[in-house]
XYZ file of C-alpha atoms in Angstrom:
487
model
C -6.013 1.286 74.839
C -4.485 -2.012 73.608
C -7.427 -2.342 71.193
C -6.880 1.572 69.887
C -3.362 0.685 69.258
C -4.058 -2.516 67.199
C -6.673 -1.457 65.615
C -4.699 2.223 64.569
C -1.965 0.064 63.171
C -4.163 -1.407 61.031
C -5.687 1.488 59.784
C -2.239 2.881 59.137
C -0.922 -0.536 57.000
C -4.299 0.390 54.476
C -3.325 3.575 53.719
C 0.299 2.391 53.652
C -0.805 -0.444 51.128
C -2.965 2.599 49.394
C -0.167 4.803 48.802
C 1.900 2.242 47.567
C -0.255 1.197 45.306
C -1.023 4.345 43.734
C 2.653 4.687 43.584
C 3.211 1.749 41.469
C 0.298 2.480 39.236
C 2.392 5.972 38.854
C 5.683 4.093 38.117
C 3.516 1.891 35.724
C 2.796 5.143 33.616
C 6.218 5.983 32.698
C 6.358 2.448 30.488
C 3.333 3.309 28.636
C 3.888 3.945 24.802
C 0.156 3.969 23.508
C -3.158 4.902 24.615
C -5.951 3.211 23.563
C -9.799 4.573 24.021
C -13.045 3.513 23.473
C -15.402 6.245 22.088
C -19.084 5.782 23.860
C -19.334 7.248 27.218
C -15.720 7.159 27.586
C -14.445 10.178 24.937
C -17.900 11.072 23.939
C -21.810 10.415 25.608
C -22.865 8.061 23.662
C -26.937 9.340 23.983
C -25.914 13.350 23.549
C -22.863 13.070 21.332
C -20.915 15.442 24.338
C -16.981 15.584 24.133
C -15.462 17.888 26.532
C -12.735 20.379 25.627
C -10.098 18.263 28.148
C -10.332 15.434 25.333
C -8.644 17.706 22.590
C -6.167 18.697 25.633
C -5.507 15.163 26.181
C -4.630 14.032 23.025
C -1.863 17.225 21.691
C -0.461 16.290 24.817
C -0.219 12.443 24.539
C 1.476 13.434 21.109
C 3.893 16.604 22.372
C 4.691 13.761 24.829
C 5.344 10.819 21.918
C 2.970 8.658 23.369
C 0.736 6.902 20.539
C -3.241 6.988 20.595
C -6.072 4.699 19.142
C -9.286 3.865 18.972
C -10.805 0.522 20.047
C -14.275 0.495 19.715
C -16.986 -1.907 18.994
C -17.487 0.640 15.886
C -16.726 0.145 12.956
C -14.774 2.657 11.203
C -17.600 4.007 9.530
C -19.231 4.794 12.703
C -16.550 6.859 14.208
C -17.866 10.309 14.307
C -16.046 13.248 12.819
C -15.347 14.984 16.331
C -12.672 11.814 17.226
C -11.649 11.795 13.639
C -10.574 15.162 14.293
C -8.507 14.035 17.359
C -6.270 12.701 14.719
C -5.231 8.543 16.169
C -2.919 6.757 15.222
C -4.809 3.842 14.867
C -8.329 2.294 14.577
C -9.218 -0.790 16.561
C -12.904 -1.365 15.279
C -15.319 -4.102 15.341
C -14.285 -5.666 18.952
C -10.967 -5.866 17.300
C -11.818 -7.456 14.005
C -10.304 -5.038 11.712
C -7.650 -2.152 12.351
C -6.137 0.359 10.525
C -3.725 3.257 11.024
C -4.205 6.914 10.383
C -3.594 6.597 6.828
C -6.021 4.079 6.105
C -3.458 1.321 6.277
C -4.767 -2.105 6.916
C -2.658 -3.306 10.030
C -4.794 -6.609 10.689
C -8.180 -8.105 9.582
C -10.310 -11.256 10.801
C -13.521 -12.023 8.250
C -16.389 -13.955 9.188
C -16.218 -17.498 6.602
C -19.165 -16.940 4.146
C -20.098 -20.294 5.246
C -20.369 -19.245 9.138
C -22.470 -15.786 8.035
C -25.269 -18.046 6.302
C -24.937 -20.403 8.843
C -26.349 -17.575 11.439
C -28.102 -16.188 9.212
C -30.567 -19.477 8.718
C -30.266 -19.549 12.832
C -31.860 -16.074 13.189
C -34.722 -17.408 10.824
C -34.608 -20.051 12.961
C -34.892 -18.219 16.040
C -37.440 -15.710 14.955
C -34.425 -12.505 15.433
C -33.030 -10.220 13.132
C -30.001 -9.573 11.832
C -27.482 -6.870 10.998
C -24.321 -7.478 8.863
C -21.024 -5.657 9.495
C -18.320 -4.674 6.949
C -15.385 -2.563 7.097
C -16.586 0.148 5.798
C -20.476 -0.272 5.878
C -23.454 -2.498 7.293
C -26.477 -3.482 6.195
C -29.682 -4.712 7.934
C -31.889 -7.144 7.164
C -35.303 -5.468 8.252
C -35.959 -2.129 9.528
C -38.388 -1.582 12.669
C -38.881 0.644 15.194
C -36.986 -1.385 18.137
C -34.457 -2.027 15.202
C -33.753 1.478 14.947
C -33.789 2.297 18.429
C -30.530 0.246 18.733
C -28.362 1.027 15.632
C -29.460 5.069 14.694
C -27.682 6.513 17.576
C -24.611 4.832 16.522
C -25.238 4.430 12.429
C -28.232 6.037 11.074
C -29.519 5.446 8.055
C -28.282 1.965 7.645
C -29.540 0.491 4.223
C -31.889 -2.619 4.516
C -29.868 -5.702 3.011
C -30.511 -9.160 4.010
C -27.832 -10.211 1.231
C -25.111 -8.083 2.082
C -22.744 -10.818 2.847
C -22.859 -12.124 -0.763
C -20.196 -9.047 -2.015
C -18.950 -8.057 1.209
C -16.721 -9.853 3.928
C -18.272 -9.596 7.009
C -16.271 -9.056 10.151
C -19.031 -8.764 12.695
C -22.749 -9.070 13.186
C -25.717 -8.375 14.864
C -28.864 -9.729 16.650
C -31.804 -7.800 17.108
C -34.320 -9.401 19.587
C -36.200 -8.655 23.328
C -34.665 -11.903 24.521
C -31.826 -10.313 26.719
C -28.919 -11.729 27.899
C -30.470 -15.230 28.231
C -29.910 -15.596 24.343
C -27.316 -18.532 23.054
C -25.940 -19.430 19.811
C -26.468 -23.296 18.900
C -24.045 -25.519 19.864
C -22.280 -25.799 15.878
C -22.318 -21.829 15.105
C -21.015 -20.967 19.221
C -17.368 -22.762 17.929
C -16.981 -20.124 15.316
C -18.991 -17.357 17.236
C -19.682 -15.342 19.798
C -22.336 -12.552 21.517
C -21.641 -9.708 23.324
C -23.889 -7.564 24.600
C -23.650 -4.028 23.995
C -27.931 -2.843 23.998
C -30.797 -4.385 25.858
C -32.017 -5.239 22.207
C -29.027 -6.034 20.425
C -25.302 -7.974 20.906
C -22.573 -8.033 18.732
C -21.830 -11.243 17.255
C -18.268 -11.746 16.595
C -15.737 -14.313 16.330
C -15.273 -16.140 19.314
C -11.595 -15.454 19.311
C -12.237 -11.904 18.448
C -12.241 -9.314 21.215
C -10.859 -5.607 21.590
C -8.147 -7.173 22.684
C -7.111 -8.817 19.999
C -6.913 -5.833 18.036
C -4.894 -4.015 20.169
C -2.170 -7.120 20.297
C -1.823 -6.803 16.946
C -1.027 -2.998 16.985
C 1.537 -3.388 19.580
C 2.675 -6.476 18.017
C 3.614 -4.356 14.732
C 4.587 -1.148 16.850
C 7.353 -3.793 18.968
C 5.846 -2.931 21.962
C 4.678 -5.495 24.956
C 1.119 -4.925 26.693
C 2.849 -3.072 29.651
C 3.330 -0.581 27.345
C -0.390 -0.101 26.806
C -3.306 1.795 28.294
C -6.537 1.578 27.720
C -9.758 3.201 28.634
C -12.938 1.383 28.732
C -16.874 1.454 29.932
C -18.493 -1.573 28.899
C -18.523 -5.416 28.726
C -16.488 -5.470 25.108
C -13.576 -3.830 27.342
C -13.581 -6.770 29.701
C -10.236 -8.838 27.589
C -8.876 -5.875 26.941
C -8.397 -5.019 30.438
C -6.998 -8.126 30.970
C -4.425 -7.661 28.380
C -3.130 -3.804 29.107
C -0.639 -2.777 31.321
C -3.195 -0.165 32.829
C -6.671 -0.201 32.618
C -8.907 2.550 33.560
C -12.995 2.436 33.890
C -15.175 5.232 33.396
C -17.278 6.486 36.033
C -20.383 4.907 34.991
C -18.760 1.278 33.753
C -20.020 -2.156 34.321
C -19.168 -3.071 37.354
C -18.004 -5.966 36.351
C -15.120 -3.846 33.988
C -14.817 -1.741 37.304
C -13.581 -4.876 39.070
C -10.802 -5.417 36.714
C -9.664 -1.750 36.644
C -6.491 -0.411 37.717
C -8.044 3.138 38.475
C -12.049 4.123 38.067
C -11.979 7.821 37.288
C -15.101 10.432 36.437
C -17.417 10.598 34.149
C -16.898 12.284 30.415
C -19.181 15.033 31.919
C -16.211 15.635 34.823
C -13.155 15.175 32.465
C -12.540 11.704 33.404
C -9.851 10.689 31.217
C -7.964 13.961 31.951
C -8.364 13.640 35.711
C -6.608 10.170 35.351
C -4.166 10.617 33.247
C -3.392 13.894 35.090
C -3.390 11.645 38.148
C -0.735 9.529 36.159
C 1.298 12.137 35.567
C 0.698 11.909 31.675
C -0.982 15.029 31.117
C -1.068 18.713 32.877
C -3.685 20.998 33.134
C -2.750 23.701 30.918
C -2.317 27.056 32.936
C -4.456 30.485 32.044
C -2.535 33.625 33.690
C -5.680 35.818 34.936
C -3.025 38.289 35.399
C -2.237 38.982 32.620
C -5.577 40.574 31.560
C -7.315 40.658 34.626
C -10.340 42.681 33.529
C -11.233 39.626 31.364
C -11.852 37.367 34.220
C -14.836 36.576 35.654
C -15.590 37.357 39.140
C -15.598 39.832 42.406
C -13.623 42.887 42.090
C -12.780 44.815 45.618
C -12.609 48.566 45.807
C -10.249 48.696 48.258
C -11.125 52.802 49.601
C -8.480 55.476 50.916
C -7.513 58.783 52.029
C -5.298 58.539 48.723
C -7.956 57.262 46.419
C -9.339 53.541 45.952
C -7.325 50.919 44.512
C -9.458 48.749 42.397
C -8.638 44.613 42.381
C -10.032 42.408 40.496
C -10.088 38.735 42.732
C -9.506 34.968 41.605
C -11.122 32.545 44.055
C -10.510 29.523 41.668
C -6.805 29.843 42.335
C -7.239 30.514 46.150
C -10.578 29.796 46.839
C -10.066 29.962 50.751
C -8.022 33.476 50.583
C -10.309 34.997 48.719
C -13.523 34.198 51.265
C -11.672 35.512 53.860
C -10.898 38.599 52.143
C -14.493 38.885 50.996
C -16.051 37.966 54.222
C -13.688 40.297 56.435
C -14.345 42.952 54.213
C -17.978 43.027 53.950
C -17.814 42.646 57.772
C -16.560 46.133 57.980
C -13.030 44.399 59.953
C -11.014 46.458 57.295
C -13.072 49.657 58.090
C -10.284 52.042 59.373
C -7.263 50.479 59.484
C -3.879 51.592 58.445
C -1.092 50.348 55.675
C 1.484 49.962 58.454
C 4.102 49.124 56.803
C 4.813 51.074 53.336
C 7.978 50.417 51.378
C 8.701 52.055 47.929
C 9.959 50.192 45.254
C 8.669 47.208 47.146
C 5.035 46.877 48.312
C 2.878 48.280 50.745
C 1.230 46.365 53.558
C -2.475 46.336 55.535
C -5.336 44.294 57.047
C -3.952 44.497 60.676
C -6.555 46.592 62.967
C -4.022 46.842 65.670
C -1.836 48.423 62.820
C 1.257 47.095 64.067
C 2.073 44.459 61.563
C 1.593 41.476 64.430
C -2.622 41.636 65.065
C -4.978 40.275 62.609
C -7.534 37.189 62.480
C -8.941 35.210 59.977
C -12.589 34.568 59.335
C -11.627 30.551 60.332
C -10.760 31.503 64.108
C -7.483 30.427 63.172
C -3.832 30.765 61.007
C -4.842 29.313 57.933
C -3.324 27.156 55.076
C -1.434 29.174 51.876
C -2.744 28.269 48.722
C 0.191 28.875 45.957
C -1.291 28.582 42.085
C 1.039 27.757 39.293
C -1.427 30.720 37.426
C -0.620 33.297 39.871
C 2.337 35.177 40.282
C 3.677 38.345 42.584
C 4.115 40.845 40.085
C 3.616 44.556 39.885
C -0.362 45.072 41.181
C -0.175 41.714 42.702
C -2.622 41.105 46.064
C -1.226 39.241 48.169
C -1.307 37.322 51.653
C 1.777 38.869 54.403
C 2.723 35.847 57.006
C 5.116 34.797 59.300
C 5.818 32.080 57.483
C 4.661 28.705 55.560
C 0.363 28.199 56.366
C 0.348 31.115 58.890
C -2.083 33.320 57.101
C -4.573 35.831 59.212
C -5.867 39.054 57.374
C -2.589 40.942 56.312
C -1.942 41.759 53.127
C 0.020 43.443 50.705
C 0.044 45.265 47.492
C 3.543 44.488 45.217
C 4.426 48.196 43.942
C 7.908 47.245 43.034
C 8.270 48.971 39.307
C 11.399 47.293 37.695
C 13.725 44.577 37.934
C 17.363 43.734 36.745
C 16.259 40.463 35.303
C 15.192 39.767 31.335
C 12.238 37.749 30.215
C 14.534 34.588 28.651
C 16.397 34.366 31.965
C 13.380 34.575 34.117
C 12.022 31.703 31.701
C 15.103 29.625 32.257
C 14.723 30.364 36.083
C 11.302 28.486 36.080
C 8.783 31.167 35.607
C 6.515 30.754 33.095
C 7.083 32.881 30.021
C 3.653 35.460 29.944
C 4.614 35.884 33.835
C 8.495 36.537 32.828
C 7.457 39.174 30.343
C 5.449 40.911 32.733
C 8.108 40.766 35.450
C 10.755 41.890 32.901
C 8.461 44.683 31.298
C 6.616 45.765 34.607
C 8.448 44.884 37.724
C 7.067 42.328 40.703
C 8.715 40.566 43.569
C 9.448 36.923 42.626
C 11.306 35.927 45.486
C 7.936 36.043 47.419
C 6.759 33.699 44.744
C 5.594 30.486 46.790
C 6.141 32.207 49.892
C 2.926 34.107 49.962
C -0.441 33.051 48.575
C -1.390 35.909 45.786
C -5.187 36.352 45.246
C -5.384 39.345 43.098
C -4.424 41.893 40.801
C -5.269 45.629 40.029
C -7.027 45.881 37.222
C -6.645 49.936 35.912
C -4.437 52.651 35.497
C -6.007 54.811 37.849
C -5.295 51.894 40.603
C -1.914 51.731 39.456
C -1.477 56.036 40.218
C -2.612 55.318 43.866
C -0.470 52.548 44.780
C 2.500 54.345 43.704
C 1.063 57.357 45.427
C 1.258 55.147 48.645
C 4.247 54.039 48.271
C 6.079 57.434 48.035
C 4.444 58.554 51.129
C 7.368 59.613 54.239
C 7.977 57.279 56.514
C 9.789 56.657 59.962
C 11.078 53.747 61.447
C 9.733 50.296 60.599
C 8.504 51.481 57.625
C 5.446 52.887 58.903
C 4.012 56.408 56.956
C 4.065 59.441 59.158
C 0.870 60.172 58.602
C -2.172 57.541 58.084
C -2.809 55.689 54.999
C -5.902 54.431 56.302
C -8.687 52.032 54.446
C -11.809 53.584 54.515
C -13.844 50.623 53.599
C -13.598 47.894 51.421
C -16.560 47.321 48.798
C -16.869 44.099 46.727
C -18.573 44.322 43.741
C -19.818 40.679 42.401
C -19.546 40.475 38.147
């Protein structure tokens, strides 16, 4: 027992040292001014040229939000396809850092390569039996074209021209090696003061001043914005990210990073395929997911509908098991099960709602398909108005296999002061224009919502039935059967 104890108090100081961790990174956010990304396999797949959606998201709400974005990317600026082009930056950190610009073409810091240091590696790749590639700010050039050449550079600049002699009316701010020799190649002793390599392809590194790092560039942005590197995040997959993790406030790694940029991370999120830089910034509490109402058109939505059949005609509802994933099976599975299959709407209420799913039909039986009360599961996208399907309970996670029907026609409230009141402005209209219950909002999970007129004509048929006490009709409204229809 002693043992138990100990070793339970430990368990409980790690996830005390967790949360608070994940608490400071949160409290981190709120200093950061400028958001800096690198483009392959963090906003885009580098081998399939993939940017999800959440990336345009991402960056109209860094901007809504006056947060600052960039670029910093072994790229040069030439090489920076038009899809993030389109995202609109503020600023381009390209070639490991070696020269930057802002959106309007503005040179905000440049390092060039001495002429003197690019013919010196250029007679050491001679030398060395390796190929070159020369990098300017606005163009490249290589010295020989081959096949394992062009493995390496087309997927990030195809079509480069051959041009050993580039140099001689260009600065260079960056090179290239092209070679099999791996990570076990070195630059001599006199050209490794000036330079460095960093690998970015099993046949090729950068070669870039040895000073010269993503990094760098990024200092010198936030140097001219004012800002300190607290004030900076950055997102990053690859060895070229390494200083610049070091230097931001808050680093992130992809979900596929080196692991040795994973070690330095503040946070390793998904994959560009899962929405990784959404999910951690959203994490951050830097971005939200933007809300779609399925309510508001609900024949529009993919997914079941339930026929929900009656002595007073069937009530059609279309269901949305991405909001309440968990409600809906239940539904679904108790309904196919035939546990709906002659039970009454106990309790009927005009103006108000009308209420079933308990096969005792007293408004206290009812199970769920769990064994068990289950969890409520309240969506910011779904709301109790007029047609609404919703979960009855006797309060917060008590949920069985009640439910009710809103029927309520009209409320005293207009659309601007339900949108100052919190609700969100399509649900406002349709509570102002239609009717619903919105004090049950966050009470009760809704999963949901008649979708035709003719559904519309029974529930209000329902709910003008007689009734006695407890609201219960005086004669049957019973549920013939419940069909679900998969679309």
């Amino acid at each position: 027992m002693f043992r138990k104890t100990i070793f339970n108090d430990i368990i409980e100081k790690i996830k005390l040292k967790e949360e608070n961790m994940e608490a400071k990174l949160k409290y981190k956010a709120k200093k950061i001014k400028i958001v800096f990304f690198d483009i392959d396999d963090t906003l885009r797949v580098k081998n399939t040229g993939f940017i999800p959606e959440s990336i345009k998201v991402v960056f109209k709400q860094l901007r809504e939000k006056g947060i600052l974005t960039g670029i910093a990317s072994g790229r040069g600026i030439f090489g920076v396809v038009p899809e993030i082009r389109a995202l609109d930056p503020d600023f381009f950190v390209t070639l490991n850092g070696a020269y930057v610009e802002n959106r309007k073409g503005e040179v905000i810091a440049k390092t060039v390569i001495p002429q003197e240091c690019v013919e010196s590696y250029i007679a050491w790749t001679k030398e060395a039996g390796i190929d070159y590639g020369l990098v300017g700010s606005h163009e490249a050039a290589l010295s020989v074209r081959n096949p394992m050449i062009s493995s390496a550079i087309d997927i990030i600049y195809p079509d480069l021209a051959v041009n050993p002699d580039f140099y001689k009316d260009h600065e260079i701010y960056q090179m290239w090696t092209f070679e099999n020799v791996g990570d076990s190649l070195q630059l001599p002793e006199d050209l490794a003061s000036a330079l460095r390599l960093v690998r970015w392809h099993e046949h090729s590194s950068d070669v870039v001043p040895t000073e010269g790092s993503k990094a760098a560039g990024v200092a010198k942005v936030a140097e001219h914005l004012g800002l300190k590197p607290e004030n900076v995040l950055v997102f990053g997959d690859e060895l070229n990210d390494l200083e610049l993790f070091d230097y931001a406030g808050i680093s992130i790694a992809m979900g596929i990073s080196h692991k040795k940029l994973q070690e330095k991370a503040d946070f390793i999120t998904k994959t560009v395929e899962e929405d990784g830089i959404f999910y951690a910034l959203e994490e951050l509490g830097m971005v939200e997911k933007e809300l779609n109402f399925p309510q508001v058109n609900p024949e529009a939505v993919e997914g079941s509908v339930a026929k929900i059949k009656t002595n007073h005609g069937d009530l059609k509802i279309k269901l949305f098991p991405e909001q309440a994933p968990k409600t809906v099976a239940n539904f679904i599975a108790l309904s196919k099960n035939g546990y709906y299959d002659g039970v009454i709407f106990h309790r009927v209420i005009k103006d108000f709602m009308i209420q079933g799913g308990d096969p005792t039909g007293t408004g206290m039986g009812g199970e769920s398909i769990y064994g068990e009360r289950f969890e409520d599961e309240f969506s910011p996208e779904l709301y109790n108005i007029r047609g609404a399907l919703s979960m009855a309970n006797a309060g917060p996670n008590t949920n069985g296999s009640q439910f009710f029907i809103v029927q309520n026609s009209s409320l005293p409230y207009s659309t601007k002061e339900l949108t100052r009141g919190g609700w969100p402005e399509p649900i406002a209209e349709i509570y102002a224009s239609k009717g619903g219950t919105p004090h049950l909002d966050r009470r009760h999970t809704v999963f949901g919502q008649l979708v035709d007129e003719a559904s519309y004509e029974v529930l209000d048929k329902i709910a003008a039935v007689e009734t006695a006490s407890m609201d219960k009709p005086l004669e049957d409204v019973v549920i013939e059967t419940i069909e679900v229809i998969d679309e």
